[in-house]
Amino acid sequence: MIRTPARPWETISRYRRYWLSAFIILPACSAGLMLDQVLADRLPLWLEIPTLLIFSMLFAWISAGFWTALVGFILLMSGRTDTAPGSPELRLAEPNPHNKVAILMPIYNEEVERVAAGLQATFKSLQRAGALAHFEFFLLSDTRNPDVWLREELVWSALCESLDAFGKIHYRRRPVNNKAKSGNVADFCRRWGRDYEYMVVLDADSVMNGETLYRMLEMMEGNPQVGIIQTQPVAVNRETLYARLQQFAQHLYGPVFSAGLRFWQLGDGHYIGHNAILRTAPFTEYCALPVLPGRPPLGGPLLSHDFVEAALMARNGWEVWFVPSLPGSYEEVPPTLIDDLKRDRRWAQGNMQHLRLLAGEGLRSAHRFLFINGAMSFLAAPLWGLFLILGALGSLHWAGGGNDDTVTPFHWGSSIDPLPFWLFGVTAVLLLSPKWMAILWVARQPGRRQQFGGLFHLILSMLMESVFSVLMAPIRMAFHSQFVIQTLSGKGVRWGAQVRGDQETSWPVALRFFGWCSALGLVLAVALYPFLGFWHFVWLVPILGGLMAAVPLGVWTSRPGLGRWARQHRLFVIPEEVLVPEELQALDSDSVAYLPHIEGDAFVQVVVDPRFNAIHSALQRNRTGLWPRAASLCHKALEEGPQQLSNRERNILLSDRNSMLSLHRAVWSMNDRKRLTAWGLESDDQDEFIHEAGQ
């Protein structure tokens, strides 16, 4: 840990966070006291105390979001940007011509054409900005599937040839994908990091504007104390109804929350792992991830690395800034609810691991809060569920005491208690008012509201999105509770390839994934209604109804047709669909029409085709340690045919240059038609090969 002199923004941020803490804690305590007046003498202590504690915790958590949105709303409505002393936007410097930036795109079994299109769009945008001289690109592959791996190499070669970018776009595949994405980036830092002053990390679906990348470089050059600058990527390009709902919500509500988050964080900002620029040397030196003691999932390697890397950078004296005002930063969201929940499962485990770092020496308070907030985004689900269970038990206790003829949610004995109305109203304000803040901010900008389809369609879209959010909230609550329980009980998960394109969820898949959720809602509805009575049951309808609708919601929201219908009717429209940036126009399929097409077995083609074999072999090295095993696999491939090789065996051969060159020469030397057929050669090709072999 490195101690640094006090920086001008630190005093400002300290007082802001004191106020935020007060705004969170005092209302939560007041709300807890109000609820205590409702429950006092009506419930036994074993029900009353846990109900009060859980309610106060949840109230504090949602109020943190409200105050963040309110501050952001005030800043946006006043037309001000929060440029506190030390903000990197205030000091820009012309980049040193010798300082280079590596743009990293870690990939793992991805759709290669989409990766190439995004990289090409960013490359050409830098060309248009006249800034390409400072930047180089690295495709860092962790792909295990040999067909995808070989496709990556061909696409890289064709992309470099098309853009005349050999030496500007590099490709590397790791033989062992240790520590997933974080290990992939760390491997780059060890091997090539010393040659690059900065690095920009992208996701496989990221696209960035060239002028924005250059502006980030200017900020880093003008602020040598800054270690990370994080942009706010916006979601684009998806067409399923679910993804359009997510895109719309992020575009509408995101600016309000982002401005507020920047207000509280200042130089103790967060890092989300992509669409950010990092100073390479301190990142390499200080951001090696710890391995937690104990066994996974709560021990072992960290599954979520980004928040921890920001905390380690800040602990060692480097500033981390979130700059949401930087435009031209894009990403894509999961296309379906199932894909989103699968990603949440990995995040749940990673964020739970972060709680074990809270006592880490030298961590700044802002990053400890980010660890807690990240974990609460999943712990809140079982807490809400437990709160509902306690509420149901309280109702049953009251009804069992002979008061079921007079009790309603707000009617205790012979009088109506107004306090529950106040609690319900305040909670609704905390949850819903940020949506209306965003509407007001957009409505005051005529051009901006037209980019959302006009004011009427904007409000209608917001109301419909809110309905979908209410219906899907209990589904998320059920799954997030399951994720937390699985993590605490020792059931871990690993990162895998993510779904990038639009795809529908079939009814059988939805039934298999959500069936238990719908069944739970139905069973609870049937079981609780006779005991709770009509009025108590009414308040559970949104929750039970959302659970019961899980299967049809999973299917209907996954349909691109419904998403396109919504867009045609100006619902859930986002600004990038009205004024499409050049970078996103370049993602059309025509932009990668030059890419080579592989038919059949890619392994066979890389052995047989001279050009493909030369490209692949040039990217490998001689692995003498593999040779005894590789030699026997070469013999197996030639005698029994390539179809008899497993993916693991193919990867061994593909990783060794000598093996691939030997196989290529051996196949071209064959004169056995049966064996040539095993390598996918038709009769005409066989005659050519036999003639060549005779020569």
PDB file of N, CA and C in Angstrom, residues 457-548:
ATOM      1  N   HIS A 457     -44.794   8.428 -26.635  1.00  0.00           N
ATOM      2  CA  HIS A 457     -44.274   7.062 -26.698  1.00  0.00           C
ATOM      3  C   HIS A 457     -43.198   6.829 -25.647  1.00  0.00           C
ATOM      4  N   LEU A 458     -42.486   7.887 -25.269  1.00  0.00           N
ATOM      5  CA  LEU A 458     -41.498   7.759 -24.202  1.00  0.00           C
ATOM      6  C   LEU A 458     -42.174   7.401 -22.884  1.00  0.00           C
ATOM      7  N   ILE A 459     -43.224   8.125 -22.525  1.00  0.00           N
ATOM      8  CA  ILE A 459     -43.929   7.853 -21.266  1.00  0.00           C
ATOM      9  C   ILE A 459     -44.595   6.487 -21.315  1.00  0.00           C
ATOM     10  N   LEU A 460     -45.231   6.170 -22.464  1.00  0.00           N
ATOM     11  CA  LEU A 460     -45.881   4.864 -22.599  1.00  0.00           C
ATOM     12  C   LEU A 460     -44.850   3.742 -22.463  1.00  0.00           C
ATOM     13  N   SER A 461     -43.693   3.909 -23.079  1.00  0.00           N
ATOM     14  CA  SER A 461     -42.639   2.896 -22.975  1.00  0.00           C
ATOM     15  C   SER A 461     -42.171   2.739 -21.538  1.00  0.00           C
ATOM     16  N   MET A 462     -42.038   3.865 -20.831  1.00  0.00           N
ATOM     17  CA  MET A 462     -41.607   3.797 -19.436  1.00  0.00           C
ATOM     18  C   MET A 462     -42.627   3.045 -18.589  1.00  0.00           C
ATOM     19  N   LEU A 463     -43.912   3.319 -18.803  1.00  0.00           N
ATOM     20  CA  LEU A 463     -44.947   2.634 -18.025  1.00  0.00           C
ATOM     21  C   LEU A 463     -44.955   1.135 -18.327  1.00  0.00           C
ATOM     22  N   MET A 464     -44.818   0.793 -19.607  1.00  0.00           N
ATOM     23  CA  MET A 464     -44.805  -0.626 -19.980  1.00  0.00           C
ATOM     24  C   MET A 464     -43.555  -1.315 -19.440  1.00  0.00           C
ATOM     25  N   GLU A 465     -42.415  -0.639 -19.505  1.00  0.00           N
ATOM     26  CA  GLU A 465     -41.195  -1.212 -18.944  1.00  0.00           C
ATOM     27  C   GLU A 465     -41.348  -1.432 -17.441  1.00  0.00           C
ATOM     28  N   SER A 466     -42.039  -0.525 -16.761  1.00  0.00           N
ATOM     29  CA  SER A 466     -42.255  -0.671 -15.322  1.00  0.00           C
ATOM     30  C   SER A 466     -43.121  -1.889 -15.028  1.00  0.00           C
ATOM     31  N   VAL A 467     -44.136  -2.128 -15.863  1.00  0.00           N
ATOM     32  CA  VAL A 467     -44.990  -3.304 -15.682  1.00  0.00           C
ATOM     33  C   VAL A 467     -44.164  -4.579 -15.838  1.00  0.00           C
ATOM     34  N   PHE A 468     -43.357  -4.623 -16.901  1.00  0.00           N
ATOM     35  CA  PHE A 468     -42.507  -5.799 -17.092  1.00  0.00           C
ATOM     36  C   PHE A 468     -41.538  -5.969 -15.926  1.00  0.00           C
ATOM     37  N   SER A 469     -41.003  -4.858 -15.422  1.00  0.00           N
ATOM     38  CA  SER A 469     -40.077  -4.942 -14.287  1.00  0.00           C
ATOM     39  C   SER A 469     -40.766  -5.519 -13.057  1.00  0.00           C
ATOM     40  N   VAL A 470     -42.008  -5.087 -12.813  1.00  0.00           N
ATOM     41  CA  VAL A 470     -42.758  -5.605 -11.666  1.00  0.00           C
ATOM     42  C   VAL A 470     -43.000  -7.098 -11.818  1.00  0.00           C
ATOM     43  N   LEU A 471     -43.338  -7.542 -13.043  1.00  0.00           N
ATOM     44  CA  LEU A 471     -43.607  -8.959 -13.269  1.00  0.00           C
ATOM     45  C   LEU A 471     -42.341  -9.806 -13.152  1.00  0.00           C
ATOM     46  N   MET A 472     -41.222  -9.260 -13.611  1.00  0.00           N
ATOM     47  CA  MET A 472     -39.993 -10.049 -13.597  1.00  0.00           C
ATOM     48  C   MET A 472     -39.244  -9.955 -12.273  1.00  0.00           C
ATOM     49  N   ALA A 473     -39.600  -8.969 -11.426  1.00  0.00           N
ATOM     50  CA  ALA A 473     -38.900  -8.824 -10.140  1.00  0.00           C
ATOM     51  C   ALA A 473     -39.009 -10.077  -9.272  1.00  0.00           C
ATOM     52  N   PRO A 474     -40.197 -10.677  -9.104  1.00  0.00           N
ATOM     53  CA  PRO A 474     -40.241 -11.900  -8.280  1.00  0.00           C
ATOM     54  C   PRO A 474     -39.498 -13.070  -8.905  1.00  0.00           C
ATOM     55  N   ILE A 475     -39.411 -13.105 -10.237  1.00  0.00           N
ATOM     56  CA  ILE A 475     -38.635 -14.170 -10.893  1.00  0.00           C
ATOM     57  C   ILE A 475     -37.160 -14.001 -10.548  1.00  0.00           C
ATOM     58  N   ARG A 476     -36.677 -12.771 -10.658  1.00  0.00           N
ATOM     59  CA  ARG A 476     -35.287 -12.505 -10.291  1.00  0.00           C
ATOM     60  C   ARG A 476     -35.061 -12.794  -8.802  1.00  0.00           C
ATOM     61  N   MET A 477     -36.039 -12.423  -7.976  1.00  0.00           N
ATOM     62  CA  MET A 477     -35.911 -12.672  -6.546  1.00  0.00           C
ATOM     63  C   MET A 477     -35.737 -14.170  -6.279  1.00  0.00           C
ATOM     64  N   ALA A 478     -36.537 -14.980  -6.959  1.00  0.00           N
ATOM     65  CA  ALA A 478     -36.462 -16.424  -6.746  1.00  0.00           C
ATOM     66  C   ALA A 478     -35.112 -16.975  -7.210  1.00  0.00           C
ATOM     67  N   PHE A 479     -34.678 -16.555  -8.404  1.00  0.00           N
ATOM     68  CA  PHE A 479     -33.408 -17.077  -8.920  1.00  0.00           C
ATOM     69  C   PHE A 479     -32.217 -16.540  -8.148  1.00  0.00           C
ATOM     70  N   HIS A 480     -32.222 -15.248  -7.815  1.00  0.00           N
ATOM     71  CA  HIS A 480     -31.106 -14.698  -7.060  1.00  0.00           C
ATOM     72  C   HIS A 480     -31.013 -15.351  -5.679  1.00  0.00           C
ATOM     73  N   SER A 481     -32.157 -15.639  -5.082  1.00  0.00           N
ATOM     74  CA  SER A 481     -32.133 -16.358  -3.803  1.00  0.00           C
ATOM     75  C   SER A 481     -31.507 -17.738  -3.984  1.00  0.00           C
ATOM     76  N   GLN A 482     -31.883 -18.390  -5.065  1.00  0.00           N
ATOM     77  CA  GLN A 482     -31.299 -19.695  -5.365  1.00  0.00           C
ATOM     78  C   GLN A 482     -29.788 -19.580  -5.563  1.00  0.00           C
ATOM     79  N   PHE A 483     -29.338 -18.535  -6.267  1.00  0.00           N
ATOM     80  CA  PHE A 483     -27.906 -18.360  -6.507  1.00  0.00           C
ATOM     81  C   PHE A 483     -27.143 -18.166  -5.194  1.00  0.00           C
ATOM     82  N   VAL A 484     -27.706 -17.358  -4.302  1.00  0.00           N
ATOM     83  CA  VAL A 484     -27.045 -17.102  -3.020  1.00  0.00           C
ATOM     84  C   VAL A 484     -26.968 -18.392  -2.205  1.00  0.00           C
ATOM     85  N   ILE A 485     -28.060 -19.125  -2.169  1.00  0.00           N
ATOM     86  CA  ILE A 485     -28.078 -20.379  -1.407  1.00  0.00           C
ATOM     87  C   ILE A 485     -27.070 -21.368  -1.990  1.00  0.00           C
ATOM     88  N   GLN A 486     -27.022 -21.465  -3.323  1.00  0.00           N
ATOM     89  CA  GLN A 486     -26.068 -22.380  -3.955  1.00  0.00           C
ATOM     90  C   GLN A 486     -24.632 -21.988  -3.621  1.00  0.00           C
ATOM     91  N   THR A 487     -24.345 -20.683  -3.660  1.00  0.00           N
ATOM     92  CA  THR A 487     -22.985 -20.229  -3.371  1.00  0.00           C
ATOM     93  C   THR A 487     -22.610 -20.521  -1.925  1.00  0.00           C
ATOM     94  N   LEU A 488     -23.523 -20.218  -0.996  1.00  0.00           N
ATOM     95  CA  LEU A 488     -23.236 -20.448   0.419  1.00  0.00           C
ATOM     96  C   LEU A 488     -23.142 -21.932   0.758  1.00  0.00           C
ATOM     97  N   SER A 489     -23.809 -22.758  -0.033  1.00  0.00           N
ATOM     98  CA  SER A 489     -23.783 -24.199   0.240  1.00  0.00           C
ATOM     99  C   SER A 489     -22.640 -24.907  -0.477  1.00  0.00           C
ATOM    100  N   GLY A 490     -21.809 -24.146  -1.198  1.00  0.00           N
ATOM    101  CA  GLY A 490     -20.616 -24.732  -1.797  1.00  0.00           C
ATOM    102  C   GLY A 490     -20.742 -25.153  -3.233  1.00  0.00           C
ATOM    103  N   LYS A 491     -21.824 -24.784  -3.905  1.00  0.00           N
ATOM    104  CA  LYS A 491     -21.999 -25.148  -5.307  1.00  0.00           C
ATOM    105  C   LYS A 491     -21.534 -23.991  -6.181  1.00  0.00           C
ATOM    106  N   GLY A 492     -20.402 -24.176  -6.841  1.00  0.00           N
ATOM    107  CA  GLY A 492     -19.816 -23.098  -7.623  1.00  0.00           C
ATOM    108  C   GLY A 492     -20.209 -23.155  -9.086  1.00  0.00           C
ATOM    109  N   VAL A 493     -19.682 -22.189  -9.842  1.00  0.00           N
ATOM    110  CA  VAL A 493     -19.954 -22.083 -11.270  1.00  0.00           C
ATOM    111  C   VAL A 493     -18.707 -21.518 -11.918  1.00  0.00           C
ATOM    112  N   ARG A 494     -18.543 -21.745 -13.220  1.00  0.00           N
ATOM    113  CA  ARG A 494     -17.395 -21.245 -13.960  1.00  0.00           C
ATOM    114  C   ARG A 494     -17.874 -20.327 -15.074  1.00  0.00           C
ATOM    115  N   TRP A 495     -16.968 -19.431 -15.496  1.00  0.00           N
ATOM    116  CA  TRP A 495     -17.278 -18.594 -16.658  1.00  0.00           C
ATOM    117  C   TRP A 495     -17.312 -19.460 -17.902  1.00  0.00           C
ATOM    118  N   GLY A 496     -18.269 -19.192 -18.772  1.00  0.00           N
ATOM    119  CA  GLY A 496     -18.361 -19.894 -20.049  1.00  0.00           C
ATOM    120  C   GLY A 496     -18.615 -18.902 -21.164  1.00  0.00           C
ATOM    121  N   ALA A 497     -18.683 -19.408 -22.377  1.00  0.00           N
ATOM    122  CA  ALA A 497     -18.979 -18.543 -23.520  1.00  0.00           C
ATOM    123  C   ALA A 497     -20.379 -17.955 -23.363  1.00  0.00           C
ATOM    124  N   GLN A 498     -20.527 -16.691 -23.733  1.00  0.00           N
ATOM    125  CA  GLN A 498     -21.804 -16.007 -23.590  1.00  0.00           C
ATOM    126  C   GLN A 498     -22.523 -15.934 -24.931  1.00  0.00           C
ATOM    127  N   VAL A 499     -23.845 -15.924 -24.878  1.00  0.00           N
ATOM    128  CA  VAL A 499     -24.658 -15.786 -26.080  1.00  0.00           C
ATOM    129  C   VAL A 499     -24.666 -14.319 -26.477  1.00  0.00           C
ATOM    130  N   ARG A 500     -24.266 -14.027 -27.716  1.00  0.00           N
ATOM    131  CA  ARG A 500     -24.181 -12.646 -28.183  1.00  0.00           C
ATOM    132  C   ARG A 500     -25.336 -12.279 -29.109  1.00  0.00           C
ATOM    133  N   GLY A 501     -25.782 -13.192 -29.964  1.00  0.00           N
ATOM    134  CA  GLY A 501     -26.805 -12.856 -30.946  1.00  0.00           C
ATOM    135  C   GLY A 501     -28.205 -13.050 -30.410  1.00  0.00           C
ATOM    136  N   ASP A 502     -29.183 -12.521 -31.169  1.00  0.00           N
ATOM    137  CA  ASP A 502     -30.593 -12.705 -30.804  1.00  0.00           C
ATOM    138  C   ASP A 502     -30.993 -14.160 -31.016  1.00  0.00           C
ATOM    139  N   GLN A 503     -31.708 -14.698 -30.066  1.00  0.00           N
ATOM    140  CA  GLN A 503     -32.229 -16.049 -30.212  1.00  0.00           C
ATOM    141  C   GLN A 503     -33.467 -16.199 -29.344  1.00  0.00           C
ATOM    142  N   GLU A 504     -34.370 -17.071 -29.783  1.00  0.00           N
ATOM    143  CA  GLU A 504     -35.618 -17.280 -29.048  1.00  0.00           C
ATOM    144  C   GLU A 504     -35.472 -18.410 -28.042  1.00  0.00           C
ATOM    145  N   THR A 505     -36.260 -18.319 -26.983  1.00  0.00           N
ATOM    146  CA  THR A 505     -36.376 -19.402 -26.005  1.00  0.00           C
ATOM    147  C   THR A 505     -37.600 -20.227 -26.355  1.00  0.00           C
ATOM    148  N   SER A 506     -37.417 -21.507 -26.555  1.00  0.00           N
ATOM    149  CA  SER A 506     -38.547 -22.377 -26.887  1.00  0.00           C
ATOM    150  C   SER A 506     -39.364 -22.681 -25.635  1.00  0.00           C
ATOM    151  N   TRP A 507     -40.588 -23.138 -25.846  1.00  0.00           N
ATOM    152  CA  TRP A 507     -41.440 -23.488 -24.707  1.00  0.00           C
ATOM    153  C   TRP A 507     -40.845 -24.616 -23.865  1.00  0.00           C
ATOM    154  N   PRO A 508     -40.307 -25.698 -24.479  1.00  0.00           N
ATOM    155  CA  PRO A 508     -39.704 -26.745 -23.633  1.00  0.00           C
ATOM    156  C   PRO A 508     -38.525 -26.225 -22.797  1.00  0.00           C
ATOM    157  N   VAL A 509     -37.686 -25.367 -23.404  1.00  0.00           N
ATOM    158  CA  VAL A 509     -36.553 -24.822 -22.655  1.00  0.00           C
ATOM    159  C   VAL A 509     -37.044 -23.937 -21.514  1.00  0.00           C
ATOM    160  N   ALA A 510     -38.037 -23.096 -21.795  1.00  0.00           N
ATOM    161  CA  ALA A 510     -38.583 -22.220 -20.751  1.00  0.00           C
ATOM    162  C   ALA A 510     -39.215 -23.036 -19.629  1.00  0.00           C
ATOM    163  N   LEU A 511     -39.907 -24.092 -19.994  1.00  0.00           N
ATOM    164  CA  LEU A 511     -40.541 -24.935 -18.972  1.00  0.00           C
ATOM    165  C   LEU A 511     -39.492 -25.610 -18.108  1.00  0.00           C
ATOM    166  N   ARG A 512     -38.407 -26.052 -18.728  1.00  0.00           N
ATOM    167  CA  ARG A 512     -37.337 -26.704 -17.967  1.00  0.00           C
ATOM    168  C   ARG A 512     -36.626 -25.707 -17.054  1.00  0.00           C
ATOM    169  N   PHE A 513     -36.462 -24.462 -17.512  1.00  0.00           N
ATOM    170  CA  PHE A 513     -35.712 -23.470 -16.745  1.00  0.00           C
ATOM    171  C   PHE A 513     -36.581 -22.764 -15.719  1.00  0.00           C
ATOM    172  N   PHE A 514     -37.832 -22.421 -16.096  1.00  0.00           N
ATOM    173  CA  PHE A 514     -38.699 -21.622 -15.222  1.00  0.00           C
ATOM    174  C   PHE A 514     -39.847 -22.420 -14.608  1.00  0.00           C
ATOM    175  N   GLY A 515     -39.966 -23.692 -14.970  1.00  0.00           N
ATOM    176  CA  GLY A 515     -41.123 -24.454 -14.513  1.00  0.00           C
ATOM    177  C   GLY A 515     -41.276 -24.469 -13.002  1.00  0.00           C
ATOM    178  N   TRP A 516     -40.156 -24.635 -12.297  1.00  0.00           N
ATOM    179  CA  TRP A 516     -40.222 -24.669 -10.831  1.00  0.00           C
ATOM    180  C   TRP A 516     -40.715 -23.337 -10.274  1.00  0.00           C
ATOM    181  N   CYS A 517     -40.367 -22.252 -10.973  1.00  0.00           N
ATOM    182  CA  CYS A 517     -40.753 -20.919 -10.521  1.00  0.00           C
ATOM    183  C   CYS A 517     -42.273 -20.739 -10.645  1.00  0.00           C
ATOM    184  N   SER A 518     -42.817 -21.126 -11.806  1.00  0.00           N
ATOM    185  CA  SER A 518     -44.267 -21.029 -12.007  1.00  0.00           C
ATOM    186  C   SER A 518     -45.016 -21.936 -11.044  1.00  0.00           C
ATOM    187  N   ALA A 519     -44.477 -23.142 -10.828  1.00  0.00           N
ATOM    188  CA  ALA A 519     -45.121 -24.068  -9.892  1.00  0.00           C
ATOM    189  C   ALA A 519     -45.101 -23.504  -8.471  1.00  0.00           C
ATOM    190  N   LEU A 520     -43.997 -22.864  -8.093  1.00  0.00           N
ATOM    191  CA  LEU A 520     -43.908 -22.267  -6.760  1.00  0.00           C
ATOM    192  C   LEU A 520     -44.967 -21.188  -6.575  1.00  0.00           C
ATOM    193  N   GLY A 521     -45.133 -20.326  -7.581  1.00  0.00           N
ATOM    194  CA  GLY A 521     -46.146 -19.277  -7.485  1.00  0.00           C
ATOM    195  C   GLY A 521     -47.542 -19.847  -7.352  1.00  0.00           C
ATOM    196  N   LEU A 522     -47.841 -20.892  -8.122  1.00  0.00           N
ATOM    197  CA  LEU A 522     -49.172 -21.501  -8.074  1.00  0.00           C
ATOM    198  C   LEU A 522     -49.421 -22.170  -6.722  1.00  0.00           C
ATOM    199  N   VAL A 523     -48.447 -22.901  -6.220  1.00  0.00           N
ATOM    200  CA  VAL A 523     -48.605 -23.592  -4.935  1.00  0.00           C
ATOM    201  C   VAL A 523     -48.794 -22.586  -3.807  1.00  0.00           C
ATOM    202  N   LEU A 524     -47.997 -21.507  -3.814  1.00  0.00           N
ATOM    203  CA  LEU A 524     -48.127 -20.495  -2.768  1.00  0.00           C
ATOM    204  C   LEU A 524     -49.484 -19.814  -2.826  1.00  0.00           C
ATOM    205  N   ALA A 525     -49.972 -19.532  -4.032  1.00  0.00           N
ATOM    206  CA  ALA A 525     -51.278 -18.880  -4.166  1.00  0.00           C
ATOM    207  C   ALA A 525     -52.385 -19.761  -3.591  1.00  0.00           C
ATOM    208  N   VAL A 526     -52.358 -21.035  -3.942  1.00  0.00           N
ATOM    209  CA  VAL A 526     -53.392 -21.964  -3.458  1.00  0.00           C
ATOM    210  C   VAL A 526     -53.286 -22.154  -1.946  1.00  0.00           C
ATOM    211  N   ALA A 527     -52.044 -22.206  -1.440  1.00  0.00           N
ATOM    212  CA  ALA A 527     -51.852 -22.491  -0.019  1.00  0.00           C
ATOM    213  C   ALA A 527     -52.162 -21.286   0.865  1.00  0.00           C
ATOM    214  N   LEU A 528     -51.835 -20.065   0.396  1.00  0.00           N
ATOM    215  CA  LEU A 528     -51.935 -18.896   1.262  1.00  0.00           C
ATOM    216  C   LEU A 528     -53.315 -18.257   1.282  1.00  0.00           C
ATOM    217  N   TYR A 529     -54.043 -18.337   0.175  1.00  0.00           N
ATOM    218  CA  TYR A 529     -55.311 -17.600   0.107  1.00  0.00           C
ATOM    219  C   TYR A 529     -56.277 -17.965   1.237  1.00  0.00           C
ATOM    220  N   PRO A 530     -56.485 -19.255   1.530  1.00  0.00           N
ATOM    221  CA  PRO A 530     -57.453 -19.574   2.605  1.00  0.00           C
ATOM    222  C   PRO A 530     -57.056 -19.024   3.968  1.00  0.00           C
ATOM    223  N   PHE A 531     -55.753 -18.869   4.216  1.00  0.00           N
ATOM    224  CA  PHE A 531     -55.294 -18.427   5.530  1.00  0.00           C
ATOM    225  C   PHE A 531     -55.180 -16.915   5.641  1.00  0.00           C
ATOM    226  N   LEU A 532     -54.788 -16.250   4.539  1.00  0.00           N
ATOM    227  CA  LEU A 532     -54.536 -14.813   4.614  1.00  0.00           C
ATOM    228  C   LEU A 532     -55.799 -13.979   4.460  1.00  0.00           C
ATOM    229  N   GLY A 533     -56.768 -14.502   3.745  1.00  0.00           N
ATOM    230  CA  GLY A 533     -57.942 -13.693   3.459  1.00  0.00           C
ATOM    231  C   GLY A 533     -57.706 -12.800   2.246  1.00  0.00           C
ATOM    232  N   PHE A 534     -58.766 -12.176   1.777  1.00  0.00           N
ATOM    233  CA  PHE A 534     -58.719 -11.458   0.506  1.00  0.00           C
ATOM    234  C   PHE A 534     -57.740 -10.294   0.525  1.00  0.00           C
ATOM    235  N   TRP A 535     -57.816  -9.423   1.547  1.00  0.00           N
ATOM    236  CA  TRP A 535     -57.030  -8.194   1.516  1.00  0.00           C
ATOM    237  C   TRP A 535     -55.534  -8.453   1.621  1.00  0.00           C
ATOM    238  N   HIS A 536     -55.139  -9.365   2.490  1.00  0.00           N
ATOM    239  CA  HIS A 536     -53.717  -9.688   2.560  1.00  0.00           C
ATOM    240  C   HIS A 536     -53.247 -10.347   1.266  1.00  0.00           C
ATOM    241  N   PHE A 537     -54.092 -11.181   0.682  1.00  0.00           N
ATOM    242  CA  PHE A 537     -53.703 -11.888  -0.541  1.00  0.00           C
ATOM    243  C   PHE A 537     -53.518 -10.918  -1.706  1.00  0.00           C
ATOM    244  N   VAL A 538     -54.334  -9.853  -1.772  1.00  0.00           N
ATOM    245  CA  VAL A 538     -54.240  -8.885  -2.869  1.00  0.00           C
ATOM    246  C   VAL A 538     -52.840  -8.305  -2.965  1.00  0.00           C
ATOM    247  N   TRP A 539     -52.225  -8.045  -1.812  1.00  0.00           N
ATOM    248  CA  TRP A 539     -50.899  -7.446  -1.826  1.00  0.00           C
ATOM    249  C   TRP A 539     -49.820  -8.409  -2.290  1.00  0.00           C
ATOM    250  N   LEU A 540     -50.128  -9.690  -2.339  1.00  0.00           N
ATOM    251  CA  LEU A 540     -49.173 -10.674  -2.843  1.00  0.00           C
ATOM    252  C   LEU A 540     -49.387 -11.013  -4.310  1.00  0.00           C
ATOM    253  N   VAL A 541     -50.463 -10.506  -4.907  1.00  0.00           N
ATOM    254  CA  VAL A 541     -50.783 -10.851  -6.302  1.00  0.00           C
ATOM    255  C   VAL A 541     -49.651 -10.494  -7.268  1.00  0.00           C
ATOM    256  N   PRO A 542     -49.042  -9.282  -7.211  1.00  0.00           N
ATOM    257  CA  PRO A 542     -47.946  -9.000  -8.155  1.00  0.00           C
ATOM    258  C   PRO A 542     -46.792  -9.988  -8.037  1.00  0.00           C
ATOM    259  N   ILE A 543     -46.516 -10.428  -6.808  1.00  0.00           N
ATOM    260  CA  ILE A 543     -45.407 -11.358  -6.605  1.00  0.00           C
ATOM    261  C   ILE A 543     -45.775 -12.751  -7.098  1.00  0.00           C
ATOM    262  N   LEU A 544     -46.930 -13.244  -6.657  1.00  0.00           N
ATOM    263  CA  LEU A 544     -47.345 -14.582  -7.064  1.00  0.00           C
ATOM    264  C   LEU A 544     -47.659 -14.632  -8.551  1.00  0.00           C
ATOM    265  N   GLY A 545     -48.252 -13.545  -9.073  1.00  0.00           N
ATOM    266  CA  GLY A 545     -48.552 -13.489 -10.504  1.00  0.00           C
ATOM    267  C   GLY A 545     -47.293 -13.503 -11.346  1.00  0.00           C
ATOM    268  N   GLY A 546     -46.258 -12.755 -10.929  1.00  0.00           N
ATOM    269  CA  GLY A 546     -44.989 -12.770 -11.653  1.00  0.00           C
ATOM    270  C   GLY A 546     -44.355 -14.144 -11.657  1.00  0.00           C
ATOM    271  N   LEU A 547     -44.390 -14.834 -10.508  1.00  0.00           N
ATOM    272  CA  LEU A 547     -43.834 -16.187 -10.445  1.00  0.00           C
ATOM    273  C   LEU A 547     -44.587 -17.136 -11.368  1.00  0.00           C
ATOM    274  N   MET A 548     -45.915 -17.076 -11.329  1.00  0.00           N
ATOM    275  CA  MET A 548     -46.703 -17.980 -12.160  1.00  0.00           C
ATOM    276  C   MET A 548     -46.503 -17.702 -13.653  1.00  0.00           C
TER     277      MET A 548
END
